[in-house]
Amino acid sequence: MRLVLTGPPGAGKGTQAQALAAMWRIPQIASGDLLRAVVREDSELGREAAGYMGRGQLVPDEFVLKLIADRFRKKDAQGGFILDGFPRNLAQAEALAKRLEHAGLKLEKVVAITLPDEKIVKRISGRRTCRKCSAMYHILFEPPAKPGVCDKCGGELYQREDDAEGTVRERINVYDAMTRPLLDYYGRLGILAQVDGIGRPEEVEKRILAALSGVAKPK
Ligand code: ADP
């Protein structure tokens, strides 16, 4: 299955992509995680990317497209993938379509998770992320068993720099200006499903599975 999960920051893309990837046994490809891995390497490019991310702006397409192209070449991505956070603007969507078309492939579905702005800020300000495995928690809604420690791998939980409130507002603006137009784009292609992101992760997951039921079944 080749699937895109889109939606505003904090809508739950990462959480849902992780669950669906496990269900279908295909990789979750999260552009934000790929970028954060480069930033950790502390290279010139990494420092540049970190600047955009810290301001809540999009990292230039050329850089993101290169990271995605490298990731697509890996063996585990050959049987399908769940894209999380990519594409984020029309140029990226068009580059993705072209790449898939070249390989004789296409996207089966684009699931857009919707969430009102006030919920976005509430969710993101409590979000904690594992430095080691990128698993996500929420200090109120989804706390780890031991504060500050990842249940899955024992890694350290931290608050992403771009999860500070001012930056979240900018990320919402960027989403509205750059990413939201993709809903029309994929709507016209007839592969868009919009899913309400309010509620517990399991509830949202059920809605997504219902939206995907005509497309694919988990392995
Ligand atoms: P969220 O979806 O919660 O905003 P992500 O981890 O997907 O979190 O993205 C964090 C930041 O990484 C974005 O604000 C942006 O700076 C950068 N980023 C992630 N994906 C892309 C992309 N496809 N194109 C450009 N920048 C990106």
Short mmCIF file of N, CA and C and ligand atoms in Angstrom, two decimals, residues 9-10 13 31-32 35-36 52-53 56-59 64 85-86 88 92 127 160 162 171, ligand 1:
data_model
loop_
_atom_site.label_atom_id
_atom_site.label_comp_id
_atom_site.label_asym_id
_atom_site.label_seq_id
_atom_site.Cartn_x
_atom_site.Cartn_y
_atom_site.Cartn_z
N PRO A 9 -0.05 20.29 12.03
CA PRO A 9 0.81 19.76 13.08
C PRO A 9 -0.04 19.35 14.27
N GLY A 10 0.32 18.24 14.89
CA GLY A 10 -0.41 17.81 16.08
C GLY A 10 -1.69 17.06 15.80
N LYS A 13 -0.71 12.60 12.92
CA LYS A 13 -0.16 11.86 11.76
C LYS A 13 0.86 10.82 12.19
N SER A 31 9.07 12.70 7.00
CA SER A 31 10.10 13.66 6.57
C SER A 31 10.68 14.41 7.76
N GLY A 32 9.84 14.71 8.77
CA GLY A 32 10.35 15.40 9.96
C GLY A 32 11.41 14.57 10.68
N LEU A 35 14.59 14.59 8.67
CA LEU A 35 15.27 15.88 8.85
C LEU A 35 15.95 15.97 10.22
N ARG A 36 15.24 15.51 11.26
CA ARG A 36 15.84 15.59 12.60
C ARG A 36 17.08 14.70 12.70
N TYR A 52 15.37 26.51 9.65
CA TYR A 52 13.99 26.54 9.13
C TYR A 52 13.03 25.88 10.13
N MET A 53 13.43 24.71 10.62
CA MET A 53 12.54 23.95 11.50
C MET A 53 12.26 24.71 12.79
N GLY A 56 9.66 27.12 12.35
CA GLY A 56 8.35 26.57 11.96
C GLY A 56 8.10 26.68 10.48
N GLN A 57 9.16 26.97 9.71
CA GLN A 57 9.00 27.09 8.25
C GLN A 57 9.39 25.80 7.56
N LEU A 58 9.02 25.69 6.29
CA LEU A 58 9.39 24.49 5.54
C LEU A 58 10.86 24.54 5.15
N VAL A 59 11.50 23.39 5.23
CA VAL A 59 12.86 23.24 4.75
C VAL A 59 12.78 23.24 3.22
N VAL A 64 14.58 18.30 1.03
CA VAL A 64 13.63 17.28 1.47
C VAL A 64 13.47 16.20 0.39
N GLY A 85 3.97 13.57 6.77
CA GLY A 85 4.61 14.91 6.74
C GLY A 85 5.17 15.28 5.38
N PHE A 86 5.05 14.40 4.44
CA PHE A 86 5.49 14.64 3.06
C PHE A 86 4.42 14.05 2.14
N ARG A 88 4.37 18.33 1.46
CA ARG A 88 3.87 19.42 2.27
C ARG A 88 3.56 20.65 1.45
N GLN A 92 6.21 19.52 -3.95
CA GLN A 92 6.57 18.20 -3.42
C GLN A 92 5.58 17.13 -3.89
N ARG A 127 3.30 17.63 24.16
CA ARG A 127 3.93 16.50 23.46
C ARG A 127 5.38 16.31 23.88
N ARG A 160 10.37 18.95 21.60
CA ARG A 160 10.99 19.51 20.40
C ARG A 160 10.99 21.03 20.46
N ASP A 162 10.60 23.10 18.16
CA ASP A 162 9.52 23.71 17.38
C ASP A 162 8.14 23.42 17.97
N ARG A 171 3.70 27.23 12.48
CA ARG A 171 3.53 25.97 11.74
C ARG A 171 2.10 25.84 11.24
P1 ADP B 1 4.53 18.37 12.39
O1 ADP B 1 3.77 17.64 11.33
O2 ADP B 1 3.98 18.13 13.74
O3 ADP B 1 4.71 19.83 12.09
P2 ADP B 1 7.07 17.23 11.47
O4 ADP B 1 8.03 16.43 12.26
O5 ADP B 1 6.40 16.57 10.31
O6 ADP B 1 6.02 17.81 12.51
O7 ADP B 1 7.82 18.53 10.89
C1 ADP B 1 8.65 19.36 11.67
C2 ADP B 1 9.34 20.40 10.81
O8 ADP B 1 10.20 19.75 9.86
C3 ADP B 1 8.43 21.26 9.94
O9 ADP B 1 7.93 22.38 10.65
C4 ADP B 1 9.38 21.67 8.80
O10 ADP B 1 10.27 22.68 9.21
C5 ADP B 1 10.20 20.41 8.61
N1 ADP B 1 9.61 19.50 7.58
C6 ADP B 1 9.09 18.25 7.79
N2 ADP B 1 8.66 17.72 6.65
C7 ADP B 1 8.90 18.62 5.68
C8 ADP B 1 8.67 18.66 4.27
N3 ADP B 1 8.07 17.64 3.62
N4 ADP B 1 9.07 19.77 3.59
C9 ADP B 1 9.65 20.80 4.20
N5 ADP B 1 9.89 20.83 5.52
C10 ADP B 1 9.52 19.77 6.26
#
